[in-house]
Amino acid sequence: MKFYMLLILLFVSLNVYSQDIDSLVIRNIYSEALTSFTSYENLRELCKNIGGRLTGSKQANDAAKWYFEKLKEMKVDNAYMQDVMVRNWVRGEKEIAYSNSKSGRFEFNVCALGISVGTGDKGITGKVIEVKTYDELKSLGRENVEGKIVFFNRAADQRGYSTGYGYGSSVGQRVNGAVEGARYGAIGVVVRSATVAYDNFPHTGVMRYNDSLAKIPAIGISTKDADRLSELIKEDSDILFYFRTTCMQNPDVPSFNVIGEIKGSEKPEEIIVIGGHLDSWDLGEGAHDDGTGMIQSMEVLRLFQSLGIKPKHTIRCVAFIDEEIDQKGGRKYAEVVKNKNEKHIAAIETDGGGFTPHGFSFDVNDNQFDKLKTFQIFFEPYWMHLFVKGGSGVDIGFLKETGAATIGLIVDSQRYFDYHHSANDVFENVNRREMQLGSASIAALVYLIDKYGL
Ligand SMILES: [Zn+2]
């Protein structure tokens, strides 16, 4: 009996000791992240020396080379680029839009939506009709829509705590507005920006066409200008709207995913991957979306190196190309994983901006979730309270069928859509500490998964 008690005591104390060690390692990870300026200065270089990185652009490929060089400078065990063919859509000249009505002529802040066709040099003019839903459009019918410009003006729902809710409530008209307009014979569409912000900045983002319908040009309009256009339409239903875009599609071009890794000491063939996306939209600098994510991913490796943590599994960071348009990078990465029969035990994505982290969203089975919940206690000192089941990320989503546990970093979303896909997504709007809390949180989770498995 006594011996048995002793064993239990020994086990309990070893367990406590191990917890103390883990708490200490994690404390060191956060301390190192919060006192280091490396990531922040890397983000400055990326944003200020390269800037926006539209898929298929020279800037995107410059960023890939820059990321590769950074990984080599860090002397990671292995750094390489993975070839990916991508779309090459170019924005062209600054977009122009104005209205003519009884009230006179007004100009609007607009931008072409991603992959839209252009209007041609002369632009297009038409009567403009406002709708908030496809049902409204349907009830107007072809007789009222043909030859006109459709203005989709459904505002983002502000009621959700997460601003992703508001984005989700309005982004559909950006993605499918041109298809629905073309269905009824419209010559172009103007779409209220998918954002909870109220300002003069238009937000771009990807849209889609349907090959069996006419491809008509689409622009985004700032939320304030959307309200103004709506007022002008109410004053004068014969209002004419003009816009000009010179965006166009060139043939596909070669581009890259960029990968860095620290080899595992015990199970190098088993991989834990951390990723963000290398491409961005072109109106801003792609700072929050997703410069912070690609740099946080690299930073996890740097934190392991600088604290001398030797992982048992291989820890890999990936900067994925083409998240914003066709996700060719994420698809290619997963295809190579399958072809090489690589084993990914977990994949973590950070693509919600470099804001204060609040936890993780786990796309995992019940057993994995139970195990992950036992890690939660280590994150309490850092106010990372959310350990929830949910979605992970677009790029790593393709890894799910390989059996990888996929995980997303949850961050404070209140300011994300102020910047997202607009000219405001710049370095100045990133806070060094907030971004580094994200890097540290991911590194801490990777440390625990590496040590205890999944
Ligand atoms: Zn993104």
Coordinates of C-alpha atoms and ligand atoms in Angstrom, one line a residue:
M1 CA 0.0 0.0 0.0
K2 CA 2.7 2.4 1.0
F3 CA 4.7 1.7 -2.1
Y4 CA 1.6 2.3 -4.3
M5 CA 1.1 5.7 -2.6
L6 CA 4.7 6.5 -3.2
L7 CA 4.3 5.8 -6.9
I8 CA 1.2 8.0 -7.1
L9 CA 3.1 10.8 -5.3
L10 CA 6.0 10.4 -7.6
F11 CA 3.8 10.5 -10.6
V12 CA 1.9 13.6 -9.4
S13 CA 5.1 15.4 -8.6
L14 CA 6.7 14.5 -11.9
N15 CA 3.6 15.7 -13.7
V16 CA 3.7 19.0 -11.8
Y17 CA 7.4 19.3 -12.5
S18 CA 6.7 18.7 -16.2
Q19 CA 4.0 21.3 -16.1
D20 CA 6.3 23.8 -14.5
I21 CA 8.9 23.2 -17.2
D22 CA 6.3 23.7 -19.9
S23 CA 5.0 26.9 -18.3
L24 CA 8.6 28.1 -18.1
V25 CA 9.4 27.3 -21.7
I26 CA 6.2 29.0 -22.8
R27 CA 6.9 32.0 -20.6
N28 CA 10.3 32.2 -22.4
I29 CA 8.7 32.0 -25.8
Y30 CA 6.4 35.0 -25.0
S31 CA 9.3 37.0 -23.4
E32 CA 11.5 36.4 -26.4
A33 CA 8.7 37.3 -28.8
L34 CA 7.7 40.5 -26.9
T35 CA 11.3 41.8 -26.6
S36 CA 12.3 41.1 -30.2
F37 CA 11.9 43.5 -33.1
T38 CA 13.0 41.1 -35.8
S39 CA 9.5 40.2 -37.1
Y40 CA 8.3 43.8 -37.0
E41 CA 11.4 45.0 -38.9
N42 CA 10.8 42.1 -41.4
L43 CA 7.3 43.3 -41.9
R44 CA 8.5 46.8 -42.4
E45 CA 10.8 45.6 -45.2
L46 CA 8.1 43.5 -46.8
C47 CA 5.6 46.3 -46.7
K48 CA 7.8 49.3 -47.6
N49 CA 10.4 47.7 -49.9
I50 CA 8.0 45.4 -51.8
G51 CA 4.5 46.5 -50.9
G52 CA 1.2 44.9 -52.2
R53 CA 1.8 41.5 -53.7
L54 CA -0.9 40.6 -56.1
T55 CA -0.7 37.0 -57.2
G56 CA 1.1 36.8 -60.5
S57 CA 2.8 40.2 -60.0
K58 CA 6.5 40.9 -59.9
Q59 CA 6.1 42.1 -56.3
A60 CA 4.7 38.7 -55.3
N61 CA 7.7 36.9 -56.8
D62 CA 10.0 39.5 -55.2
A63 CA 8.4 38.7 -51.9
A64 CA 8.9 35.0 -52.4
K65 CA 12.6 35.6 -53.1
W66 CA 12.9 37.9 -50.1
Y67 CA 11.2 35.3 -47.8
F68 CA 13.5 32.6 -49.1
E69 CA 16.6 34.8 -48.4
K70 CA 15.4 35.5 -44.9
L71 CA 15.0 31.8 -44.2
K72 CA 18.6 31.2 -45.5
E73 CA 19.9 34.0 -43.3
M74 CA 18.2 32.3 -40.4
K75 CA 20.2 29.1 -41.3
V76 CA 17.1 26.9 -41.0
D77 CA 17.9 23.3 -41.8
N78 CA 16.2 23.5 -45.2
A79 CA 14.7 26.3 -47.2
Y80 CA 13.2 25.9 -50.7
M81 CA 10.7 27.3 -53.2
Q82 CA 7.9 25.3 -54.7
D83 CA 6.9 26.2 -58.3
V84 CA 3.2 27.2 -58.8
M85 CA 1.6 28.5 -62.0
V86 CA -0.8 31.3 -61.2
R87 CA -3.2 33.7 -62.7
N88 CA -1.9 37.1 -63.8
W89 CA -4.7 39.7 -63.5
V90 CA -3.6 43.3 -63.6
R91 CA -5.5 46.3 -62.3
G92 CA -4.4 48.8 -64.9
E93 CA -5.0 52.6 -64.5
K94 CA -6.7 54.2 -61.5
E95 CA -10.4 53.6 -61.7
I96 CA -12.8 56.4 -62.4
A97 CA -16.5 56.7 -61.5
Y98 CA -19.0 59.5 -61.5
S99 CA -22.7 60.1 -61.7
N100 CA -24.8 62.7 -63.5
S101 CA -28.2 63.5 -62.2
K102 CA -30.4 66.5 -61.4
S103 CA -28.0 67.2 -58.5
G104 CA -25.0 67.6 -60.8
R105 CA -21.9 65.5 -61.2
F106 CA -20.4 63.5 -58.4
E107 CA -17.2 61.5 -58.3
F108 CA -16.9 58.2 -56.3
N109 CA -14.1 56.2 -54.6
V110 CA -14.1 52.9 -56.4
C111 CA -11.8 50.1 -57.4
A112 CA -12.0 47.2 -59.8
L113 CA -12.9 43.9 -58.1
G114 CA -10.3 41.1 -58.4
I115 CA -10.3 39.3 -61.8
S116 CA -13.0 41.6 -63.2
V117 CA -12.8 42.4 -66.9
G118 CA -12.2 46.1 -67.7
T119 CA -14.7 48.4 -69.2
G120 CA -12.4 49.3 -72.1
D121 CA -10.8 52.7 -72.6
K122 CA -14.0 54.6 -73.0
G123 CA -15.7 53.2 -69.9
I124 CA -19.4 52.4 -69.6
T125 CA -22.4 54.6 -68.9
G126 CA -25.8 53.4 -67.9
K127 CA -28.9 54.1 -65.8
V128 CA -28.2 52.6 -62.3
I129 CA -30.6 50.6 -60.2
E130 CA -30.1 49.8 -56.6
V131 CA -30.8 46.4 -55.0
K132 CA -29.9 44.8 -51.7
T133 CA -30.7 41.2 -52.6
Y134 CA -30.8 38.8 -55.5
D135 CA -34.5 38.4 -54.9
E136 CA -35.0 42.1 -55.5
L137 CA -33.1 41.8 -58.7
K138 CA -35.1 38.8 -59.8
S139 CA -38.4 40.6 -59.1
L140 CA -37.2 43.6 -61.2
G141 CA -36.6 41.1 -64.1
R142 CA -34.8 41.5 -67.3
E143 CA -37.1 44.2 -68.6
N144 CA -35.9 46.6 -65.9
V145 CA -32.3 45.5 -65.7
E146 CA -31.1 45.0 -69.3
G147 CA -28.6 47.6 -70.5
K148 CA -28.3 49.1 -67.0
I149 CA -25.7 49.1 -64.2
V150 CA -26.8 47.2 -61.0
F151 CA -25.7 48.7 -57.7
F152 CA -25.6 46.1 -55.0
N153 CA -25.9 48.0 -51.7
R154 CA -26.4 45.5 -48.9
A155 CA -24.6 46.8 -45.8
A156 CA -22.6 44.5 -43.6
D157 CA -24.5 43.4 -40.5
Q158 CA -22.9 45.1 -37.6
R159 CA -24.5 43.0 -34.9
G160 CA -22.0 40.1 -34.6
Y161 CA -19.2 40.3 -32.0
S162 CA -16.8 38.9 -34.6
T163 CA -16.6 41.3 -37.6
G164 CA -16.2 38.2 -39.8
Y165 CA -19.9 37.9 -39.3
G166 CA -20.5 41.3 -40.9
Y167 CA -18.1 40.6 -43.7
G168 CA -19.8 37.2 -44.3
S169 CA -23.2 38.9 -44.4
S170 CA -22.3 41.2 -47.3
V171 CA -19.4 39.6 -49.3
G172 CA -21.7 37.4 -51.4
Q173 CA -22.7 40.3 -53.6
R174 CA -19.0 41.1 -54.3
V175 CA -18.3 37.5 -55.3
N176 CA -21.4 36.8 -57.3
G177 CA -22.9 40.2 -58.1
A178 CA -21.5 40.3 -61.7
V179 CA -23.0 36.8 -62.4
E180 CA -26.4 37.8 -61.0
G181 CA -26.3 41.1 -62.9
A182 CA -25.4 39.5 -66.2
R183 CA -28.2 37.0 -65.7
Y184 CA -30.7 39.8 -66.2
G185 CA -28.7 41.7 -68.9
A186 CA -26.8 44.3 -66.8
I187 CA -23.8 45.9 -68.4
G188 CA -21.8 46.3 -65.2
V189 CA -22.1 46.2 -61.4
V190 CA -21.1 48.5 -58.5
V191 CA -20.8 46.7 -55.2
R192 CA -20.8 48.2 -51.7
S193 CA -17.5 47.3 -50.0
A194 CA -17.7 44.2 -47.8
T195 CA -16.6 45.8 -44.5
V196 CA -18.0 47.0 -41.2
A197 CA -16.0 50.3 -41.6
Y198 CA -17.7 53.5 -42.7
D199 CA -15.2 55.6 -44.7
N200 CA -14.1 56.7 -48.1
F201 CA -12.0 53.6 -49.0
P202 CA -13.1 51.1 -51.5
H203 CA -12.2 47.4 -50.7
T204 CA -11.3 45.0 -53.4
G205 CA -11.5 41.2 -53.3
V206 CA -12.1 38.3 -55.5
M207 CA -15.2 37.9 -57.7
R208 CA -16.3 35.1 -60.0
Y209 CA -17.8 34.7 -63.4
N210 CA -20.0 32.1 -64.9
D211 CA -18.8 30.9 -68.3
S212 CA -22.3 30.6 -69.7
L213 CA -23.1 34.3 -68.9
A214 CA -21.6 37.6 -70.2
K215 CA -18.6 38.7 -68.2
I216 CA -19.4 42.2 -67.2
P217 CA -17.1 44.7 -65.3
A218 CA -17.4 45.0 -61.5
I219 CA -16.2 47.7 -59.1
G220 CA -16.3 48.1 -55.4
I221 CA -17.4 51.4 -53.9
S222 CA -16.6 52.9 -50.5
T223 CA -19.3 52.5 -47.9
K224 CA -19.8 56.3 -47.5
D225 CA -20.0 56.7 -51.3
A226 CA -22.4 53.8 -51.5
D227 CA -24.8 55.7 -49.2
R228 CA -24.3 58.9 -51.2
L229 CA -25.1 57.1 -54.5
S230 CA -28.2 55.6 -52.9
E231 CA -29.3 59.2 -51.9
L232 CA -28.7 60.5 -55.4
I233 CA -30.7 57.6 -56.9
K234 CA -33.6 58.5 -54.6
E235 CA -33.5 62.1 -55.7
D236 CA -33.4 61.2 -59.4
S237 CA -34.3 57.8 -60.8
D238 CA -32.9 58.8 -64.2
I239 CA -29.4 59.2 -62.8
L240 CA -26.6 58.1 -65.1
F241 CA -23.5 56.3 -63.8
Y242 CA -20.2 56.1 -65.5
F243 CA -17.1 54.0 -64.7
R244 CA -13.9 53.2 -66.3
T245 CA -11.5 50.3 -65.5
T246 CA -8.6 49.0 -67.5
C247 CA -8.0 45.8 -65.6
M248 CA -7.2 42.7 -67.6
Q249 CA -6.2 39.1 -67.6
N250 CA -2.8 38.0 -68.9
P251 CA -1.7 34.4 -69.5
D252 CA -0.7 32.5 -66.3
V253 CA 2.8 33.0 -64.9
P254 CA 5.2 31.0 -62.7
S255 CA 5.3 31.8 -59.0
F256 CA 6.2 30.1 -55.8
N257 CA 5.3 28.8 -52.3
V258 CA 8.3 29.3 -50.0
I259 CA 9.1 26.8 -47.3
G260 CA 11.5 26.6 -44.4
E261 CA 12.1 23.9 -41.8
I262 CA 13.8 22.8 -38.7
K263 CA 14.4 19.1 -38.8
G264 CA 12.9 17.0 -36.0
S265 CA 15.4 15.2 -33.7
E266 CA 13.3 12.1 -33.2
K267 CA 10.6 11.9 -35.9
P268 CA 11.8 14.1 -38.7
E269 CA 9.4 12.5 -41.1
E270 CA 6.5 13.8 -39.1
I271 CA 5.7 17.5 -39.8
I272 CA 4.0 20.3 -38.0
V273 CA 3.4 23.2 -40.4
I274 CA 2.7 26.8 -39.7
G275 CA 1.5 29.0 -42.6
G276 CA 0.3 32.3 -43.9
H277 CA -0.1 33.7 -47.4
L278 CA 2.5 35.4 -49.4
D279 CA 0.2 37.1 -51.9
S280 CA -2.0 40.1 -51.0
W281 CA -4.3 42.6 -52.7
D282 CA -2.6 45.5 -54.3
L283 CA -4.3 48.6 -53.0
G284 CA -2.4 48.6 -49.7
E285 CA 0.8 46.8 -48.6
G286 CA -0.8 43.5 -47.5
A287 CA 0.3 44.2 -43.9
H288 CA -2.4 42.5 -41.9
D289 CA -3.6 40.4 -44.8
D290 CA -1.4 38.5 -44.7
G291 CA 2.1 40.0 -44.2
T292 CA 1.8 39.4 -40.5
G293 CA 0.8 35.8 -41.0
M294 CA 3.7 34.8 -43.3
I295 CA 6.1 36.6 -41.0
Q296 CA 4.6 35.1 -37.8
S297 CA 5.1 31.6 -39.4
M298 CA 8.7 32.3 -40.0
E299 CA 9.0 33.8 -36.5
V300 CA 7.9 30.5 -34.9
L301 CA 11.1 28.9 -36.3
R302 CA 13.2 31.8 -35.1
L303 CA 11.7 31.5 -31.6
F304 CA 12.6 27.8 -31.5
Q305 CA 16.1 28.6 -32.7
S306 CA 16.8 31.5 -30.4
L307 CA 15.6 29.6 -27.3
G308 CA 17.5 26.5 -28.3
I309 CA 14.3 24.4 -28.4
K310 CA 15.0 21.2 -30.4
P311 CA 11.8 19.8 -31.7
K312 CA 11.2 16.1 -32.0
H313 CA 9.1 16.6 -35.2
T314 CA 10.0 18.7 -38.2
I315 CA 8.7 22.2 -37.8
R316 CA 8.0 23.8 -41.1
C317 CA 6.8 27.3 -42.1
V318 CA 5.1 27.9 -45.5
A319 CA 4.3 31.2 -47.3
F320 CA 1.5 30.2 -49.7
I321 CA 1.0 32.0 -53.0
D322 CA -2.4 32.8 -54.4
E323 CA -4.7 32.6 -51.4
E324 CA -6.7 35.5 -52.5
I325 CA -7.7 34.4 -56.0
D326 CA -7.5 30.7 -56.8
Q327 CA -5.6 29.1 -53.9
K328 CA -3.1 27.5 -56.3
G329 CA -0.4 27.6 -53.7
G330 CA -2.4 25.8 -51.0
R331 CA -3.5 23.2 -53.6
K332 CA 0.0 22.6 -54.9
Y333 CA 1.4 22.2 -51.4
A334 CA -1.2 19.6 -50.4
E335 CA -0.6 17.8 -53.8
V336 CA 3.1 17.5 -53.1
V337 CA 2.4 16.3 -49.6
K338 CA 0.2 13.5 -51.0
N339 CA 2.7 12.6 -53.8
K340 CA 5.6 12.4 -51.4
N341 CA 3.4 10.7 -48.8
E342 CA 4.6 13.2 -46.1
K343 CA 2.9 12.9 -42.7
H344 CA 1.6 16.2 -41.4
I345 CA 0.4 15.8 -37.8
A346 CA -0.8 19.4 -37.5
A347 CA -1.2 22.5 -39.6
I348 CA -1.7 26.0 -38.1
E349 CA -2.7 29.0 -40.2
T350 CA -2.7 32.7 -39.3
D351 CA -4.7 34.8 -41.7
G352 CA -6.9 37.0 -39.5
G353 CA -4.5 39.9 -39.2
G354 CA -1.7 40.6 -36.7
F355 CA -4.0 41.5 -33.8
T356 CA -4.2 40.4 -30.2
P357 CA -4.7 36.6 -30.2
H358 CA -7.6 35.2 -28.2
G359 CA -7.2 31.5 -28.8
F360 CA -7.4 28.8 -31.4
S361 CA -10.1 27.2 -33.6
F362 CA -9.5 23.5 -34.0
D363 CA -10.7 21.5 -37.0
V364 CA -10.0 18.2 -35.3
N365 CA -11.7 15.0 -34.1
D366 CA -13.0 14.6 -30.6
N367 CA -9.9 12.7 -29.2
Q368 CA -7.6 15.3 -30.6
F369 CA -9.8 18.1 -29.2
D370 CA -9.7 16.5 -25.7
K371 CA -6.0 16.4 -25.8
L372 CA -5.7 20.0 -27.1
K373 CA -8.0 21.1 -24.3
T374 CA -5.4 19.9 -21.7
F375 CA -3.0 22.6 -23.2
Q376 CA -5.4 25.4 -22.5
I377 CA -4.1 26.0 -19.0
F378 CA -0.8 27.0 -20.3
F379 CA -2.3 29.9 -22.3
E380 CA -4.3 31.4 -19.4
P381 CA -1.6 33.8 -18.4
Y382 CA -1.7 35.3 -21.9
W383 CA -5.4 35.8 -22.0
M384 CA -5.8 33.1 -24.7
H385 CA -9.1 31.8 -23.5
L386 CA -10.7 30.5 -26.7
F387 CA -10.1 26.8 -27.4
V388 CA -13.0 26.0 -29.7
K389 CA -13.9 23.6 -32.5
G390 CA -14.3 25.4 -35.8
G391 CA -12.7 26.2 -39.1
S392 CA -8.9 26.6 -39.6
G393 CA -7.7 28.3 -42.7
V394 CA -8.0 28.4 -46.5
D395 CA -4.5 27.3 -47.4
I396 CA -4.1 24.5 -44.9
G397 CA -7.7 23.3 -45.6
F398 CA -6.4 21.3 -48.5
L399 CA -4.3 19.3 -46.0
K400 CA -7.3 18.0 -44.1
E401 CA -7.7 15.0 -46.4
T402 CA -4.2 13.9 -45.6
G403 CA -5.3 13.5 -41.9
A404 CA -3.6 16.6 -40.5
A405 CA -5.2 18.3 -37.6
T406 CA -5.9 21.8 -38.9
I407 CA -5.9 24.8 -36.6
G408 CA -6.5 28.6 -37.0
L409 CA -5.3 31.4 -34.7
I410 CA -8.2 33.4 -33.4
V411 CA -7.4 37.1 -33.1
D412 CA -9.4 40.2 -32.1
S413 CA -11.3 41.1 -35.3
Q414 CA -12.6 44.6 -34.4
R415 CA -10.3 46.5 -36.7
Y416 CA -9.5 43.9 -39.3
F417 CA -12.1 44.9 -41.9
D418 CA -11.2 48.6 -41.5
Y419 CA -8.0 47.6 -43.4
H420 CA -8.8 44.4 -45.2
H421 CA -8.3 44.6 -49.0
S422 CA -8.1 48.4 -48.9
A423 CA -5.4 51.1 -49.2
N424 CA -5.4 51.1 -45.4
D425 CA -3.8 47.7 -45.1
V426 CA -0.3 49.2 -44.4
F427 CA 2.5 48.6 -42.0
E428 CA 1.6 51.6 -39.8
N429 CA -1.6 49.9 -38.8
V430 CA 0.2 46.9 -37.3
N431 CA 1.1 46.9 -33.6
R432 CA 4.4 45.1 -32.9
R433 CA 3.3 43.6 -29.6
E434 CA -0.1 42.4 -30.9
M435 CA 1.6 40.7 -33.8
Q436 CA 4.2 39.1 -31.6
L437 CA 1.7 37.8 -29.1
G438 CA 0.3 35.9 -32.1
S439 CA 3.8 34.5 -33.0
A440 CA 4.4 33.5 -29.4
S441 CA 1.0 31.8 -29.1
I442 CA 1.5 29.7 -32.2
A443 CA 5.1 28.8 -31.1
A444 CA 3.7 27.7 -27.7
L445 CA 1.1 25.5 -29.3
V446 CA 3.6 24.0 -31.6
Y447 CA 5.9 23.3 -28.7
L448 CA 3.2 21.4 -26.8
I449 CA 2.0 19.5 -29.9
D450 CA 5.6 18.6 -30.6
K451 CA 6.2 17.4 -27.1
Y452 CA 3.0 15.5 -26.4
G453 CA 1.7 14.6 -29.8
L454 CA -1.9 14.7 -31.0
Ligands
ZN1 ZN -5.7 36.7 -46.1

